mmCIF file of C-alpha atoms and ligand atoms in Angstrom:
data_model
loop_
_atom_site.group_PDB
_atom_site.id
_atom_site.type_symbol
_atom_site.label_atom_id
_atom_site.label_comp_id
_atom_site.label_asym_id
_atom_site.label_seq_id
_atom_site.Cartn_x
_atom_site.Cartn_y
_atom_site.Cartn_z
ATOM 1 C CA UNK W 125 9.071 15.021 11.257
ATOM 2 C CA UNK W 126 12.771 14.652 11.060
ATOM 3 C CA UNK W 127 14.100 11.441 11.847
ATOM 4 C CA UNK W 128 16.293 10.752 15.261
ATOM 5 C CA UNK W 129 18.286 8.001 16.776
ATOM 6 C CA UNK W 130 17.137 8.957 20.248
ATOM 7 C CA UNK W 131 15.375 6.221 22.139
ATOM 8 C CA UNK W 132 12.185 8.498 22.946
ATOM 9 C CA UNK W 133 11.636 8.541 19.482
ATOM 10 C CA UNK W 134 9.025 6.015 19.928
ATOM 11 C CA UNK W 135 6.316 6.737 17.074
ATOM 12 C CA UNK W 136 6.205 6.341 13.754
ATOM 13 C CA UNK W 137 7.468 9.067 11.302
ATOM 14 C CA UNK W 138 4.174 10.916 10.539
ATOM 15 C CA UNK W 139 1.871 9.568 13.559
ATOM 16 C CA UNK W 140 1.745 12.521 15.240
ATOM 17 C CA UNK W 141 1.081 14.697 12.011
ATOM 18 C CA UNK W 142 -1.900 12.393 11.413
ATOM 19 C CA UNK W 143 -0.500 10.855 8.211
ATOM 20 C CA UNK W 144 0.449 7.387 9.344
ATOM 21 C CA UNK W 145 -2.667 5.203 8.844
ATOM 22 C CA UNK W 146 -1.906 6.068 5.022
ATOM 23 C CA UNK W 147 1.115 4.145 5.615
ATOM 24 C CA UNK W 148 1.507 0.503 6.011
ATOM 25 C CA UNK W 149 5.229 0.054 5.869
ATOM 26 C CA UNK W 150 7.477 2.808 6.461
ATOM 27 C CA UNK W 151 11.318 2.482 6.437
ATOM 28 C CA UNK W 152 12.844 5.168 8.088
ATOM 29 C CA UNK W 153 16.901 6.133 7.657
ATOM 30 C CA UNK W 154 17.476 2.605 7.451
ATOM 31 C CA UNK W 155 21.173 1.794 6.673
ATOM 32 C CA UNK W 156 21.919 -2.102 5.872
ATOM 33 C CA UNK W 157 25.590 -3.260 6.397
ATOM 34 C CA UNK W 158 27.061 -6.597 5.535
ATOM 35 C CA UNK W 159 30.857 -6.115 7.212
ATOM 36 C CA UNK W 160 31.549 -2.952 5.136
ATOM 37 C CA UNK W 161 29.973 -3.358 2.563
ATOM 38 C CA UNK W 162 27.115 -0.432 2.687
ATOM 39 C CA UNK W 163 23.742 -1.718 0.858
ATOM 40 C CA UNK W 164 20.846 0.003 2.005
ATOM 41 C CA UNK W 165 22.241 3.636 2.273
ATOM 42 C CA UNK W 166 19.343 5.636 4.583
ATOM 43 C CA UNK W 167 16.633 4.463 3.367
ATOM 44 C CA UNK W 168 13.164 6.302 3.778
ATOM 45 C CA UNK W 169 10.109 4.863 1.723
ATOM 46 C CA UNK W 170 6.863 4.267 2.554
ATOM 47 C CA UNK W 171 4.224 2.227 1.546
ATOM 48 C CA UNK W 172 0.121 2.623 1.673
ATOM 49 C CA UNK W 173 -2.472 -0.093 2.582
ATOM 50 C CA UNK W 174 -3.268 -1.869 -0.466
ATOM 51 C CA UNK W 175 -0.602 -0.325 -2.801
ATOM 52 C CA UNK W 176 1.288 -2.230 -4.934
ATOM 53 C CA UNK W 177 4.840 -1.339 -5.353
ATOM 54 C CA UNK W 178 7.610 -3.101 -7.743
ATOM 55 C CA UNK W 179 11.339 -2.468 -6.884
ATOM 56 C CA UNK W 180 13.740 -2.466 -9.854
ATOM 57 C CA UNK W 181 16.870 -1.935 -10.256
ATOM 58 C CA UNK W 182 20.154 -3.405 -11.337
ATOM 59 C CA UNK W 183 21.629 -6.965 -9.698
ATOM 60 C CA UNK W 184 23.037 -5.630 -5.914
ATOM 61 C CA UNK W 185 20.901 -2.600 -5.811
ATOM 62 C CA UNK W 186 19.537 -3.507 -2.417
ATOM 63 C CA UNK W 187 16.079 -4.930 -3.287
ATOM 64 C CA UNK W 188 15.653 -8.529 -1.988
ATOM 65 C CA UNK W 189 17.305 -6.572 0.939
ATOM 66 C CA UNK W 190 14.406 -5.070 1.521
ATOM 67 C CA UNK W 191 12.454 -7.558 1.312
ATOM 68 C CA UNK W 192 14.559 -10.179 3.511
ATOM 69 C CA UNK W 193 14.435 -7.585 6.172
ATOM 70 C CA UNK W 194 10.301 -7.217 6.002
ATOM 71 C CA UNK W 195 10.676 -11.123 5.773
ATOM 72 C CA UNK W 196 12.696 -10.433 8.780
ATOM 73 C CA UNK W 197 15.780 -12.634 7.802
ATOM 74 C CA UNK W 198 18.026 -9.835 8.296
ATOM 75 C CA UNK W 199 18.455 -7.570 11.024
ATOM 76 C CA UNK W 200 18.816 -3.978 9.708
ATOM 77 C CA UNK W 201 22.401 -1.647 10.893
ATOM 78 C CA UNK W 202 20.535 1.608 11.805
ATOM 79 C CA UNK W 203 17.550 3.448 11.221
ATOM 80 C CA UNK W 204 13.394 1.608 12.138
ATOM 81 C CA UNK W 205 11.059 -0.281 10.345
ATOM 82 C CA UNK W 206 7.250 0.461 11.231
ATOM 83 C CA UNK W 207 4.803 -1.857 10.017
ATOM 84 C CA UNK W 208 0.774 0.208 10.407
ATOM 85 C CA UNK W 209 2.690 2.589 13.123
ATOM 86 C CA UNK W 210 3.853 0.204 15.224
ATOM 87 C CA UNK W 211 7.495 -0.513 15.419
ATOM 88 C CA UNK W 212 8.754 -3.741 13.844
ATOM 89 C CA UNK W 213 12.708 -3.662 13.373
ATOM 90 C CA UNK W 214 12.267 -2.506 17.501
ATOM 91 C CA UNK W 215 10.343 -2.728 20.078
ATOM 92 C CA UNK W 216 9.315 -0.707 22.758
ATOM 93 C CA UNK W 217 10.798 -0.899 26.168
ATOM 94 C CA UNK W 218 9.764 1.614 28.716
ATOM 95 C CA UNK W 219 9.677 4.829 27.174
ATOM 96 C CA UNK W 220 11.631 4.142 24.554
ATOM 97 C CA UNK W 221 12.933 1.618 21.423
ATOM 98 C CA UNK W 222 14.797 -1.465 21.531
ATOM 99 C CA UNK W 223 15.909 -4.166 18.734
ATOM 100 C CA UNK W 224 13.336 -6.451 18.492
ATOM 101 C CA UNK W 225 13.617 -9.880 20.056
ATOM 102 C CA UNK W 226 13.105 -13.275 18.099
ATOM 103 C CA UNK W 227 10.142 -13.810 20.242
ATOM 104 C CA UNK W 228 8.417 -10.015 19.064
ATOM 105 C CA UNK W 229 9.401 -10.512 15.876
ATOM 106 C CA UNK W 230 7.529 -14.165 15.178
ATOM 107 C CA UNK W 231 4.475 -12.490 16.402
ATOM 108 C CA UNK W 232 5.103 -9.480 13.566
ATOM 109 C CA UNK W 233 6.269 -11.723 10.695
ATOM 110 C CA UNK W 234 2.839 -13.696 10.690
ATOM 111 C CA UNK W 235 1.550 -10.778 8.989
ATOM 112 C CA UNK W 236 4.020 -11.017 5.966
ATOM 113 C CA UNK W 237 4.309 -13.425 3.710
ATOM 114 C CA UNK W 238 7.124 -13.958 1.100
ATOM 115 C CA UNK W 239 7.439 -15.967 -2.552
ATOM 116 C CA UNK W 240 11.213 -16.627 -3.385
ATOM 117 C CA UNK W 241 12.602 -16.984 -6.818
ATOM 118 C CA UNK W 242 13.405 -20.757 -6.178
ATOM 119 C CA UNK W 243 10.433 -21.992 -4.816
ATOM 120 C CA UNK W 244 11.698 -23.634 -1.832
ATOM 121 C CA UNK W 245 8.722 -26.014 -1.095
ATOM 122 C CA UNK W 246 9.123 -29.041 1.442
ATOM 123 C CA UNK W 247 10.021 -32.045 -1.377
ATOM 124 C CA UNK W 248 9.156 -34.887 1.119
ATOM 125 C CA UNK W 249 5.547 -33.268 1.925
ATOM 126 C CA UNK W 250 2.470 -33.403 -1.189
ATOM 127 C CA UNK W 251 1.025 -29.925 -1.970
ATOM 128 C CA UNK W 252 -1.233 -29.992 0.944
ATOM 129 C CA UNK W 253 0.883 -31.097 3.477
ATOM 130 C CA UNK W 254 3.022 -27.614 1.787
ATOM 131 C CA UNK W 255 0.436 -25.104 2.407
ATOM 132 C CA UNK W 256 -1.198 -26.459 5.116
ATOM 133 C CA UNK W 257 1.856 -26.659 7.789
ATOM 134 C CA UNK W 258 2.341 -22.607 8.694
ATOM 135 C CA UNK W 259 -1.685 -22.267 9.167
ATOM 136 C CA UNK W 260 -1.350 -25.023 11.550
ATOM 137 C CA UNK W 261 1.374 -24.883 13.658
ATOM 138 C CA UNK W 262 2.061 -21.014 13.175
ATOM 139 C CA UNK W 263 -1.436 -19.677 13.598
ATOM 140 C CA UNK W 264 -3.254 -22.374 15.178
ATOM 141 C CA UNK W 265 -5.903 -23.582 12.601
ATOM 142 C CA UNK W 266 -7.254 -27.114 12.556
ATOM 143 C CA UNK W 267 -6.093 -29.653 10.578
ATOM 144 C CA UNK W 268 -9.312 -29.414 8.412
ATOM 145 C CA UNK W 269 -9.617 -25.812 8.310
ATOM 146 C CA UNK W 270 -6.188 -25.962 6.742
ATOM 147 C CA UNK W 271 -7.107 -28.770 4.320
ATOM 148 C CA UNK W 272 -9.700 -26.852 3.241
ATOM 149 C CA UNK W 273 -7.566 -23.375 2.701
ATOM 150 C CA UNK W 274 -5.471 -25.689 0.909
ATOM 151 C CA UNK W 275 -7.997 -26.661 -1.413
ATOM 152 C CA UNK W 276 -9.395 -23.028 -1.821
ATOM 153 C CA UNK W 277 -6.174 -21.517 -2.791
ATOM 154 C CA UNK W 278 -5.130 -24.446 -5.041
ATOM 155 C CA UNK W 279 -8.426 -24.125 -6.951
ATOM 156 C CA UNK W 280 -7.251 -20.074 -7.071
ATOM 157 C CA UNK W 281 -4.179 -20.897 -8.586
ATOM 158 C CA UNK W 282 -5.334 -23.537 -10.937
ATOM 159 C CA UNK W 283 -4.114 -26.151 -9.209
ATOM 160 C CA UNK W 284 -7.045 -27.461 -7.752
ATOM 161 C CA UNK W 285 -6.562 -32.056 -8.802
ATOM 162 C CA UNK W 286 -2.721 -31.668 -7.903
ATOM 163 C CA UNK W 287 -3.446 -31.544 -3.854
ATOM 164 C CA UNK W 288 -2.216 -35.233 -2.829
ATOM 165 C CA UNK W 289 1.405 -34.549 -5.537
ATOM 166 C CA UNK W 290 4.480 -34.261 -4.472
ATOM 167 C CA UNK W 291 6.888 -31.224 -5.862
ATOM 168 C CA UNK W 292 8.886 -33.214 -7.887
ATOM 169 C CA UNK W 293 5.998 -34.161 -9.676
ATOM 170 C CA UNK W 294 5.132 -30.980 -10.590
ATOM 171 C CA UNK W 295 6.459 -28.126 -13.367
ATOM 172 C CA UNK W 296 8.579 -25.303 -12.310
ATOM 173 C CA UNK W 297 5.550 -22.750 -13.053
ATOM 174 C CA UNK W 298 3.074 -25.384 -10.922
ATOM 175 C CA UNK W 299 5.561 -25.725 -7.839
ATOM 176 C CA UNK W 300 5.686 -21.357 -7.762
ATOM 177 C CA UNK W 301 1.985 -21.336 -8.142
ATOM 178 C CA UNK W 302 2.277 -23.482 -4.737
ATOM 179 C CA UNK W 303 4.540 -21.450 -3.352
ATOM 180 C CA UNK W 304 2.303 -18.676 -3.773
ATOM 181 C CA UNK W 305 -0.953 -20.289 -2.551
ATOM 182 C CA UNK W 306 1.311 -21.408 0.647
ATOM 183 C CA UNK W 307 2.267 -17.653 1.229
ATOM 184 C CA UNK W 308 -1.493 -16.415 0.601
ATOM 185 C CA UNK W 309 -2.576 -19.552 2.995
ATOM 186 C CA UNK W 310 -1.368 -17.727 5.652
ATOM 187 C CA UNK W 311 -3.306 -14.577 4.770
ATOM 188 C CA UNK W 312 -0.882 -12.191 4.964
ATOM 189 C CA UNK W 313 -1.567 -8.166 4.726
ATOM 190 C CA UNK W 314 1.941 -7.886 3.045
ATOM 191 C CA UNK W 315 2.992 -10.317 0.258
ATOM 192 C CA UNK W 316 6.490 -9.896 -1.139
ATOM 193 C CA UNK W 317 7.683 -10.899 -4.481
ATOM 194 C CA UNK W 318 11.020 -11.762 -5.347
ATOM 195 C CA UNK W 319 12.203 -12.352 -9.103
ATOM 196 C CA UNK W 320 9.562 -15.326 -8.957
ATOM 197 C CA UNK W 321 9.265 -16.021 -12.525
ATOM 198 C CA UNK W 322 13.129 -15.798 -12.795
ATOM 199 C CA UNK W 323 13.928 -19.407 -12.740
ATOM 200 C CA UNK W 324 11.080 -20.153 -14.678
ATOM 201 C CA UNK W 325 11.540 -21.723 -18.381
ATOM 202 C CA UNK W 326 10.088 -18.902 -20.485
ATOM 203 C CA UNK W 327 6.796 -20.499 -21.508
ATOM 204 C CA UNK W 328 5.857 -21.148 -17.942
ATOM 205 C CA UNK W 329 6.499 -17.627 -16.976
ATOM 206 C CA UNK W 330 2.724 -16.553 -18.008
ATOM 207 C CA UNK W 331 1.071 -18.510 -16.160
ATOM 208 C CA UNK W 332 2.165 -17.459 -12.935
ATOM 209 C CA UNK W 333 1.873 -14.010 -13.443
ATOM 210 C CA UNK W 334 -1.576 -14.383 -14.084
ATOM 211 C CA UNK W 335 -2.108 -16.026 -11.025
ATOM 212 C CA UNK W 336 -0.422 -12.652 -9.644
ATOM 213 C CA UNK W 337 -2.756 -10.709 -11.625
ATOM 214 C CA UNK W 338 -5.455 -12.418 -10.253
ATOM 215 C CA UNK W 339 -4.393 -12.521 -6.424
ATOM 216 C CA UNK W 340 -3.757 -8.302 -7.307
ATOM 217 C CA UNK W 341 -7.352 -8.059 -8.877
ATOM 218 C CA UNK W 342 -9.246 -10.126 -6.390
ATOM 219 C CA UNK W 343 -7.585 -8.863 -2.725
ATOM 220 C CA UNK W 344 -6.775 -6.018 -0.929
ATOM 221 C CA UNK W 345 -3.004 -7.207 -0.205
ATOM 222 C CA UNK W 346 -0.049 -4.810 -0.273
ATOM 223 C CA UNK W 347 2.087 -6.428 -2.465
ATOM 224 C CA UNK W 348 6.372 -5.197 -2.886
ATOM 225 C CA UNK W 349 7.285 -7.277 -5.956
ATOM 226 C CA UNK W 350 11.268 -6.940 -7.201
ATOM 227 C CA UNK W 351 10.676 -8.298 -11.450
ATOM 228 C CA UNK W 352 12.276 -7.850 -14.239
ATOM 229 C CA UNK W 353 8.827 -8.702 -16.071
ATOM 230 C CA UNK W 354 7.951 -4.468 -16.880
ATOM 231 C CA UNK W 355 4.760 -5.372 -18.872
ATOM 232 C CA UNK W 356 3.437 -7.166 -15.784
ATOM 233 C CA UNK W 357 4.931 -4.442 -13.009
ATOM 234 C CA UNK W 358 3.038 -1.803 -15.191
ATOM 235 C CA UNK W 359 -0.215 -3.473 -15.450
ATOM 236 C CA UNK W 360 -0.559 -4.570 -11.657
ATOM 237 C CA UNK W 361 1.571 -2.461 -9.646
ATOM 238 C CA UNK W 362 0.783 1.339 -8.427
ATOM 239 C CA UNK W 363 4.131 2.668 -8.367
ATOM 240 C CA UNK W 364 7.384 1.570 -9.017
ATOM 241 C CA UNK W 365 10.686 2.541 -7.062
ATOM 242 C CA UNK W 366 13.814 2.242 -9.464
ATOM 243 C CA UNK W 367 16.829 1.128 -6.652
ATOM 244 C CA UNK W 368 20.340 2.365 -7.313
ATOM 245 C CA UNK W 369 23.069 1.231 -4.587
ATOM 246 C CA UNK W 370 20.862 1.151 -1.883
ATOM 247 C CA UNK W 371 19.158 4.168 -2.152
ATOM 248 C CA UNK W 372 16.055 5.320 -4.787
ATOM 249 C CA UNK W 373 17.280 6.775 -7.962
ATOM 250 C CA UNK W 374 13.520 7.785 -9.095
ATOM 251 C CA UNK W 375 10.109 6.735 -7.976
ATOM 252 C CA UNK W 376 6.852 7.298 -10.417
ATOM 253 C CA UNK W 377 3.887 5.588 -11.961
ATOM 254 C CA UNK W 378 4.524 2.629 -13.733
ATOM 255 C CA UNK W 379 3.508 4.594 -17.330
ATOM 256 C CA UNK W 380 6.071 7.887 -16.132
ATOM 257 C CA UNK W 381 8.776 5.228 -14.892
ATOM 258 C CA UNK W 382 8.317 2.508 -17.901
ATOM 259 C CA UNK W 383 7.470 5.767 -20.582
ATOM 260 C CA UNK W 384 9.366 8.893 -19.669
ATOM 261 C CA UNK W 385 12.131 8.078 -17.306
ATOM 262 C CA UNK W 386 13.474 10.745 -15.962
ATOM 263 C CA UNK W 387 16.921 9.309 -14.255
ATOM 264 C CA UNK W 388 19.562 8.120 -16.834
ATOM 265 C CA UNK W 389 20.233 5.620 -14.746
ATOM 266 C CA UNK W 390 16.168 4.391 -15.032
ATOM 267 C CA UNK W 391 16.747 4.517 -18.924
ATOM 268 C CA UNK W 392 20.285 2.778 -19.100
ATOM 269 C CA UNK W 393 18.706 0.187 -16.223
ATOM 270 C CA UNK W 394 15.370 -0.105 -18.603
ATOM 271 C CA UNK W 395 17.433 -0.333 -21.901
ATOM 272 C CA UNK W 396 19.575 -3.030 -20.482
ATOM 273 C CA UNK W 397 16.359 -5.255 -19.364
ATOM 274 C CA UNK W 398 15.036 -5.036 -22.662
ATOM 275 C CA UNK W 399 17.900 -6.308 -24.389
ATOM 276 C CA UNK W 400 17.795 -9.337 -22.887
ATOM 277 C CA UNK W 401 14.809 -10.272 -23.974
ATOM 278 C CA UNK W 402 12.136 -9.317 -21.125
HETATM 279 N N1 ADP Z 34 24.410 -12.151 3.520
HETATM 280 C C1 ADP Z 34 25.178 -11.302 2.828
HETATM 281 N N2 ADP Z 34 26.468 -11.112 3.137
HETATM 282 C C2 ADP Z 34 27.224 -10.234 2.453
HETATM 283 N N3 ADP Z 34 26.782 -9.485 1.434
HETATM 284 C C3 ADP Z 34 25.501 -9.633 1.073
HETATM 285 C C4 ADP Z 34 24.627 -10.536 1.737
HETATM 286 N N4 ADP Z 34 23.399 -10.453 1.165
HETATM 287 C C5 ADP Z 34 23.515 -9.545 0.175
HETATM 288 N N5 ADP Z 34 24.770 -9.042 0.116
HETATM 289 C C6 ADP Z 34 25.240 -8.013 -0.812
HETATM 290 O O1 ADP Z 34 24.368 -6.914 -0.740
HETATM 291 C C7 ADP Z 34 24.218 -6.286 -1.990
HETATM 292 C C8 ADP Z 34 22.742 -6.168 -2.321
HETATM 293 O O2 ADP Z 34 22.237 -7.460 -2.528
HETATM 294 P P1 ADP Z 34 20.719 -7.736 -2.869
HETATM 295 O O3 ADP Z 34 19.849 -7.076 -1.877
HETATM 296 O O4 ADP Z 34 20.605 -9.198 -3.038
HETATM 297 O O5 ADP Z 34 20.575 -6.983 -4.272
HETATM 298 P P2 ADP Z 34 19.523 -7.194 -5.443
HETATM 299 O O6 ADP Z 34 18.420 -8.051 -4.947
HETATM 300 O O7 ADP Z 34 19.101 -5.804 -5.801
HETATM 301 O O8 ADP Z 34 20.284 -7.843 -6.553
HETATM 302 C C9 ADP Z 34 25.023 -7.123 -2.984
HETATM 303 O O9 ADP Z 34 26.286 -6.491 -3.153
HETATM 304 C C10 ADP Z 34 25.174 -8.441 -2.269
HETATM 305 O O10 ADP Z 34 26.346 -9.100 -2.662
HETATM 306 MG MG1 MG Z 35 17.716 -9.868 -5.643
#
């Protein structure tokens, strides 16, 4: 189905032709502008239920972009985002689209969660008080329900004795294993991963990216993870989508994208992460 501007146009791209509950997210013609300063250039990419998809791509390519405008702390310029064929950039309004309100999109964002290269955890709150704040006042839970979703996801990411510490009193790697087990806490369908090993010193890197692998191995999540860690987007994700000024320069299996790039910029982008050391 070609895509259109018109206000009617109030279905997701590939509803009608049956194809949409194969897609989860879909980004359709979306254009991203900061003043005039063009960064995502019509955009169309989709993703499945359950896939796992890493973005690379050189520094200003678009990618935590993307993901700030699934997180929705950016407002796209043009184009629709559909989240499982319902509209989510928009909304409808009679028989047609309009931009989504704050109120629509609160409801929608609950189903996203997002880890941040700088882990961004309350510092005055311990651990539990961390994870435990969104499942309560966002979604409602009890105060002991969310204790003990605290506690479950803490023991998940090894964490388990450190519920009553505060964040300072924790590592770098501990505080983003937090981070992630206050994402998963409130079970989103859609996790999104930005650079969060980047700020990492290097010996605590591993650590969280097994707790990644395991979160990958052990749910059904649909997971959009930008890294510059290639041995870890090849072993967890299902596809990767190499980014180029806004728009995808190639898009593959991990082994085709990581073995036999096909785009020279994929191999000059590739060549340049491994010499520094990833
Ligand atoms: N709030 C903003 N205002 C102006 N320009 C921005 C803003 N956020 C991002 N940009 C610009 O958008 C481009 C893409 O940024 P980003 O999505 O962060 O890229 P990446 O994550 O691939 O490095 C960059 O040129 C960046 O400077
Ligand atoms: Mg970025």
């Amino acid at each position: 189905m070609p895509p259109s501007d018109t206000p009617e146009n109030t279905t997701a791209p590939g509803v009608e032709g049956g194809s949409a509950e194969d897609k989860l997210i879909v980004f359709d013609q979306v254009v991203k502008r900061f003043g005039d300063l063009t960064v995502l250039d019509h955009l169309d990419f989709s993703v499945a239920p359950g896939e796992r998809v890493t973005l690379i791509g050189p520094s200003g390519s678009g990618k935590t972009t993307i993901l700030r405008l699934l997180m929705t702390l950016e407002k796209i310029t043009e184009g629709h985002i559909w989240i499982d064929g319902e509209p989510f950039s928009h909304m409808p309004r009679g028989s047609g689209l309009v931009p989504a309100s704050e109120s629509y999109l609160r409801q929608k964002r609950k189903r996203i969660g997002m880890v941040f290269q700088q882990f961004n955890l309350f510092p005055n709150m311990t651990v539990r008080k961390n994870i435990m704040e969104a499942p309560v006042h966002v979604l409602g839970l009890s105060r002991d329900e969310a204790s003990e979703r605290a506690q479950e996801l803490l023991d998940l990411v090894g964490l388990g004795d450190k519920i009553d510490a505060h964040p300072t009193q924790l590592s770098g790697g501990q505080q983003q294993r937090v981070a992630i087990a206050r994402a998963l806490a409130m079970r989103p369908e859609i996790l999104l991963l930005d650079e969060v090993t980047s700020a990492l010193d290097p010996e605590l890197v591993a650590g969280v990216l097994d707790v990644l692998r395991e979160v990958a191995e052990t749910t059904d999540i649909t997971m959009l993870c930008v890294t510059h860690e290639m041995g870890f987007a090849r072993d967890v994700s299902h596809r990767v989508l190499m980014f180029d000024k806004g728009q995808i320069a190639e898009e593959g299996h991990p082994d085709q994208i990581f073995g036999d790039p096909r785009e020279e910029r994929t191999k000059s982008f590739l060549k340049s992460v491994l010499e520094n050391g990833h």
